[in-house]
XYZ file of C-alpha atoms in Angstrom:
379
model
C 0.061 -0.007 0.164
C 1.556 3.288 -1.184
C 0.525 6.467 0.924
C 1.489 9.987 0.296
C 0.401 13.389 1.508
C -0.049 16.666 0.022
C -0.816 19.998 2.385
C -2.186 22.755 0.467
C -1.738 26.272 2.205
C -4.164 29.049 1.380
C -5.675 32.688 2.478
C -8.488 32.928 4.704
C -10.803 33.234 1.717
C -9.183 30.039 0.165
C -6.568 31.565 -2.396
C -3.775 29.057 -2.858
C -0.472 29.866 -1.823
C 1.477 26.869 -1.799
C 1.481 22.862 -1.720
C 3.782 21.128 0.509
C 4.442 17.437 0.229
C 6.385 15.197 2.720
C 9.757 16.219 1.491
C 9.067 19.800 2.573
C 7.831 19.032 6.393
C 9.321 16.908 9.061
C 6.192 16.341 11.155
C 2.214 16.190 10.860
C -0.200 15.201 13.410
C -3.787 15.284 12.751
C -6.431 14.419 15.368
C -10.295 15.045 15.080
C -13.413 13.124 16.251
C -17.073 13.304 17.323
C -18.073 16.554 18.667
C -14.584 17.737 19.689
C -12.382 20.657 18.062
C -9.813 18.986 16.005
C -6.313 19.947 16.012
C -3.372 19.880 13.585
C 0.451 20.421 14.018
C 2.607 20.993 11.009
C 6.667 21.344 11.412
C 8.886 22.054 8.817
C 12.337 23.631 7.897
C 12.266 27.592 7.830
C 13.842 27.893 4.816
C 12.690 30.989 3.070
C 9.373 31.346 5.042
C 9.383 34.502 7.305
C 6.792 35.406 10.028
C 5.152 37.931 7.643
C 4.162 34.784 5.218
C 1.365 33.789 7.810
C -1.776 35.409 9.142
C -4.462 34.181 11.594
C -7.111 31.940 9.902
C -5.155 30.961 6.891
C -6.188 27.650 5.989
C -4.649 24.082 5.437
C -6.027 21.160 3.613
C -4.668 17.795 3.972
C -4.859 15.323 1.151
C -3.980 11.846 1.929
C -3.285 9.648 -1.331
C -3.601 5.962 -0.934
C -2.449 3.744 -3.975
C -2.914 6.999 -6.146
C -6.573 7.806 -4.681
C -6.371 11.320 -3.480
C -8.961 12.400 -0.975
C -9.464 15.291 1.483
C -8.888 13.904 5.032
C -11.937 14.101 7.018
C -13.631 16.178 4.502
C -12.443 19.460 6.810
C -10.115 22.369 6.546
C -7.964 23.723 9.194
C -7.551 27.392 10.557
C -4.053 28.624 11.853
C -4.062 29.926 15.186
C -0.498 29.654 15.909
C 3.093 29.893 14.439
C 6.090 29.407 16.007
C 9.728 30.205 14.904
C 12.470 28.455 16.636
C 15.849 26.825 16.465
C 16.423 23.064 17.235
C 19.869 21.358 16.938
C 21.069 24.583 14.995
C 18.483 24.184 12.530
C 15.793 26.785 11.935
C 12.256 25.413 11.975
C 8.566 26.478 12.066
C 5.642 24.897 13.425
C 2.042 25.753 12.665
C -0.902 24.827 14.845
C -4.424 24.826 13.294
C -7.892 23.908 14.302
C -10.641 22.423 12.184
C -13.930 24.167 11.730
C -15.476 22.784 14.887
C -13.527 25.613 16.371
C -15.541 28.093 14.556
C -18.776 26.960 16.357
C -17.045 27.760 19.526
C -16.712 31.250 18.191
C -20.345 32.359 19.335
C -22.704 33.243 21.924
C -26.556 32.418 21.702
C -27.055 36.111 21.835
C -30.385 36.917 22.297
C -33.132 37.495 25.103
C -34.535 34.429 27.086
C -38.046 33.312 25.993
C -37.631 34.644 22.702
C -37.913 32.442 19.432
C -34.156 32.453 19.216
C -33.597 30.952 22.927
C -36.861 28.716 23.054
C -37.361 26.066 20.825
C -39.345 23.014 20.408
C -38.824 21.216 17.127
C -36.787 18.196 15.425
C -33.378 18.066 17.055
C -31.512 18.084 14.107
C -33.378 21.166 12.547
C -32.773 22.775 15.958
C -29.168 22.577 15.740
C -29.114 24.020 12.359
C -31.487 26.920 13.481
C -29.201 27.843 16.385
C -26.095 27.975 14.063
C -27.986 29.832 11.263
C -29.273 32.495 13.717
C -25.871 32.911 15.355
C -23.267 32.496 12.814
C -25.343 32.521 9.636
C -27.579 34.420 7.612
C -30.116 34.362 10.235
C -28.423 36.402 12.663
C -30.434 39.185 14.137
C -29.720 42.232 16.523
C -30.354 40.819 20.158
C -31.949 44.163 21.038
C -34.075 44.237 17.709
C -34.769 40.800 15.910
C -36.333 42.493 13.047
C -32.965 43.638 12.041
C -30.410 41.532 10.585
C -26.827 41.635 12.557
C -24.746 41.557 9.471
C -21.426 41.943 11.541
C -22.190 38.362 13.219
C -22.560 36.566 9.784
C -19.547 34.565 8.523
C -18.643 34.782 5.219
C -17.650 31.405 3.792
C -20.405 29.717 6.027
C -23.377 28.038 4.853
C -26.129 25.702 6.631
C -27.399 22.878 5.325
C -31.317 22.438 4.638
C -33.176 20.635 7.238
C -33.650 17.055 7.093
C -36.444 16.586 10.200
C -34.865 13.384 11.014
C -34.433 13.234 14.574
C -36.843 13.130 17.542
C -38.358 16.418 18.909
C -37.137 17.962 21.799
C -37.523 21.101 23.819
C -34.811 23.635 25.057
C -33.802 26.795 26.307
C -30.227 28.592 25.995
C -30.247 32.253 26.230
C -26.749 33.839 26.361
C -25.131 30.286 26.619
C -22.103 29.350 24.211
C -23.219 27.959 20.948
C -21.120 24.569 20.696
C -21.814 23.159 24.096
C -25.660 23.618 23.353
C -25.405 21.421 20.054
C -23.249 18.910 21.933
C -26.131 18.616 24.525
C -28.856 18.456 21.867
C -26.653 15.397 20.263
C -26.369 13.762 23.858
C -30.330 14.329 24.325
C -30.855 12.415 21.454
C -28.396 9.660 21.827
C -29.774 9.102 25.398
C -33.287 8.339 23.842
C -31.462 5.507 21.774
C -30.807 7.342 18.475
C -27.596 8.872 17.050
C -27.299 12.394 16.202
C -24.097 14.216 15.052
C -22.894 17.130 13.442
C -19.751 18.574 11.631
C -18.436 21.295 9.612
C -17.842 20.036 6.096
C -15.311 21.759 3.536
C -17.437 22.230 0.384
C -14.986 24.512 -1.629
C -11.841 26.613 -0.879
C -12.477 28.941 1.793
C -16.136 27.396 2.179
C -17.718 25.422 4.952
C -20.970 24.001 5.651
C -22.567 22.957 8.861
C -24.469 19.678 8.613
C -26.128 17.142 10.783
C -26.313 13.410 10.687
C -28.876 10.994 11.937
C -27.888 7.376 12.360
C -24.203 7.790 11.806
C -21.736 10.496 10.332
C -20.459 8.239 7.599
C -21.428 5.077 5.908
C -23.874 2.318 7.470
C -21.834 -0.706 7.053
C -24.210 -2.959 9.258
C -26.261 -4.206 6.456
C -25.956 -6.330 3.766
C -22.563 -4.732 3.249
C -21.488 -5.379 6.646
C -18.024 -5.020 8.072
C -17.605 -7.141 11.198
C -14.713 -6.155 13.729
C -13.493 -8.833 16.352
C -10.208 -9.638 18.017
C -10.715 -13.185 16.323
C -10.823 -11.421 12.861
C -7.453 -9.352 13.790
C -9.150 -6.192 13.105
C -9.967 -4.929 16.471
C -7.403 -4.215 19.012
C -7.387 -2.877 22.556
C -11.063 -3.634 23.162
C -12.745 -2.296 26.509
C -15.963 -3.699 27.474
C -17.485 -1.697 30.291
C -20.605 -2.292 32.540
C -21.079 1.152 34.208
C -23.551 2.103 36.824
C -21.548 4.377 38.669
C -23.798 7.727 37.703
C -27.016 5.653 37.682
C -30.087 7.303 38.949
C -33.444 5.666 39.013
C -35.574 7.914 41.368
C -36.389 11.468 40.428
C -38.209 14.297 42.231
C -39.084 16.727 39.364
C -39.493 19.844 40.769
C -41.860 22.621 38.740
C -42.839 26.037 39.484
C -43.598 27.266 43.191
C -42.529 27.567 46.608
C -42.266 24.909 49.578
C -45.373 23.005 49.698
C -46.887 25.018 46.661
C -44.399 23.568 44.490
C -45.272 21.254 41.783
C -43.552 17.837 42.199
C -44.090 14.680 40.551
C -42.177 11.291 40.761
C -40.421 9.301 37.890
C -38.876 6.022 38.722
C -37.805 2.747 37.523
C -38.567 -0.189 39.953
C -36.771 -2.936 37.922
C -33.356 -1.001 38.302
C -34.232 -0.066 41.628
C -34.674 -3.755 42.529
C -31.219 -4.821 41.120
C -29.851 -4.830 44.715
C -31.252 -3.623 47.947
C -28.957 -0.901 48.090
C -29.639 0.333 44.535
C -32.347 3.037 44.926
C -30.492 6.151 43.800
C -32.182 9.560 43.975
C -32.051 12.792 41.885
C -33.680 16.087 41.677
C -34.486 17.148 37.987
C -35.051 21.230 38.241
C -37.949 22.115 35.893
C -38.985 25.360 37.051
C -37.879 27.422 33.935
C -40.382 25.438 31.832
C -43.102 27.854 33.527
C -46.156 28.007 35.450
C -48.089 26.469 32.684
C -46.361 23.270 32.524
C -48.542 20.156 33.297
C -47.603 17.254 35.226
C -47.307 14.776 31.942
C -44.682 16.923 30.637
C -42.736 17.133 34.225
C -42.854 13.518 34.147
C -41.406 13.014 30.629
C -38.689 15.269 31.644
C -38.075 12.990 34.814
C -38.130 9.855 32.316
C -35.642 11.671 30.274
C -33.136 12.179 33.033
C -33.716 8.453 34.221
C -32.589 7.461 30.823
C -29.840 9.689 30.859
C -28.410 8.262 34.047
C -28.949 4.575 33.372
C -26.581 1.854 33.599
C -24.530 1.724 30.289
C -22.943 -1.457 28.660
C -20.038 0.090 26.096
C -17.476 -1.087 23.931
C -14.530 1.129 22.637
C -11.525 0.177 20.690
C -9.240 0.537 17.762
C -9.478 -0.953 14.314
C -6.466 -2.611 12.859
C -6.045 -2.207 8.930
C -5.117 -5.235 6.822
C -5.013 -5.614 3.241
C -8.498 -6.015 2.796
C -9.462 -3.578 5.264
C -8.093 -0.160 4.665
C -9.015 3.262 6.088
C -10.097 5.542 3.481
C -10.732 2.693 1.373
C -12.782 0.118 2.818
C -13.946 2.381 5.610
C -13.709 5.906 6.770
C -14.576 8.270 9.415
C -18.030 8.308 10.871
C -18.945 4.870 9.510
C -21.063 2.605 11.383
C -20.032 -1.300 11.664
C -20.487 -4.143 13.929
C -18.046 -5.188 16.661
C -18.207 -8.402 18.489
C -16.363 -9.093 21.790
C -16.996 -11.638 24.590
C -20.232 -12.755 23.063
C -21.541 -9.047 23.015
C -22.644 -7.453 19.730
C -22.446 -3.848 19.344
C -23.156 -1.367 16.628
C -19.931 0.952 16.759
C -19.086 4.425 15.146
C -15.545 5.169 13.741
C -15.515 8.314 16.078
C -11.929 9.367 16.254
C -9.025 9.745 13.946
C -5.174 10.361 14.941
C -2.665 10.299 12.125
C 1.094 10.841 12.678
C 3.257 11.262 9.577
C 6.729 11.391 10.077
C 8.719 11.463 6.553
C 12.030 11.156 8.065
C 11.354 7.936 10.265
C 11.094 4.273 9.487
C 7.190 4.127 9.769
C 5.940 6.757 7.613
C 2.247 6.988 9.009
C 0.855 6.026 12.184
C -2.898 5.668 12.315
C -5.349 5.249 15.094
C -8.846 4.646 14.310
C -11.019 4.639 17.514
C -14.603 3.255 17.656
C -17.266 3.139 20.369
C -20.487 1.791 20.752
C -23.086 1.352 23.402
C -26.088 -1.162 24.294
């Protein structure tokens, strides 16, 4: 298997500046994954480069070439946020540190008053995430003090938001004056706690252009059907498996507290008797604060909030591990980032997602590329 790399350097608007190949750099490390800000570190001899050649948010794109097949790694571009010039062993060097555009989602505050249409939403979770991004980074940005007026200063050039898919379950959420990215993460986790997979990413669509997209079911291809891919230690394509049965954070009895004070406070109970009876010590209580839902909130709605909390804090059976490539099972050819596959270990079968990629390229080393492909799944 022949592997090669190209790194495309360009302005923040996507105007090409130069293409670097392995002979031009001494080290490249890339890490990215599900709902995390990805990082890239590129080191090279200084040569004729000067500090004035670089600027904040210039872009890098990494192309991984496998047996002549050229592919943009991770469907992402990278924003340069740090550049260092230094000397090591009498050699002048440059190191660039860049982040993928999940970093861009960490730019914004949901800058609107509480209980407005921009901070209180009930809709399909995937559409909700797109609305939040559109209204705080995209064309839907409004002035917090006058939402009839577009806030052009907040609109990011080069960002688009994909159209609504209306695939995920409906949820309700409030988020005035909170950071944008943590709310996207919470929405995804709320849906996953219901037993459905929801994710998001910032996808490079053209030079200097990215699009916010949501994914339902899996980020990549579903390889659990007729075209199934099975991972196991017996097949020698899964290593470092960890099968975990975790009840440390379990809660199975919830006091859901609504509006009111003391004896006038509206309270409902949500509980899971089967889980409580797992042992004579296993009643584990919690309070679910729901007064923010307002005075008109009915008991069934409070109960649903409690049931959602019990599901969130249920005992979890999970499997994590890494994929080991072989000649018939190669990253970027037979499977890719975000794909869903089947993993089997100790008699348990999981649907697992390829949720993290780590690539370390050392052109001068004995091993040109070190690849880690991590998976996780939950029953």
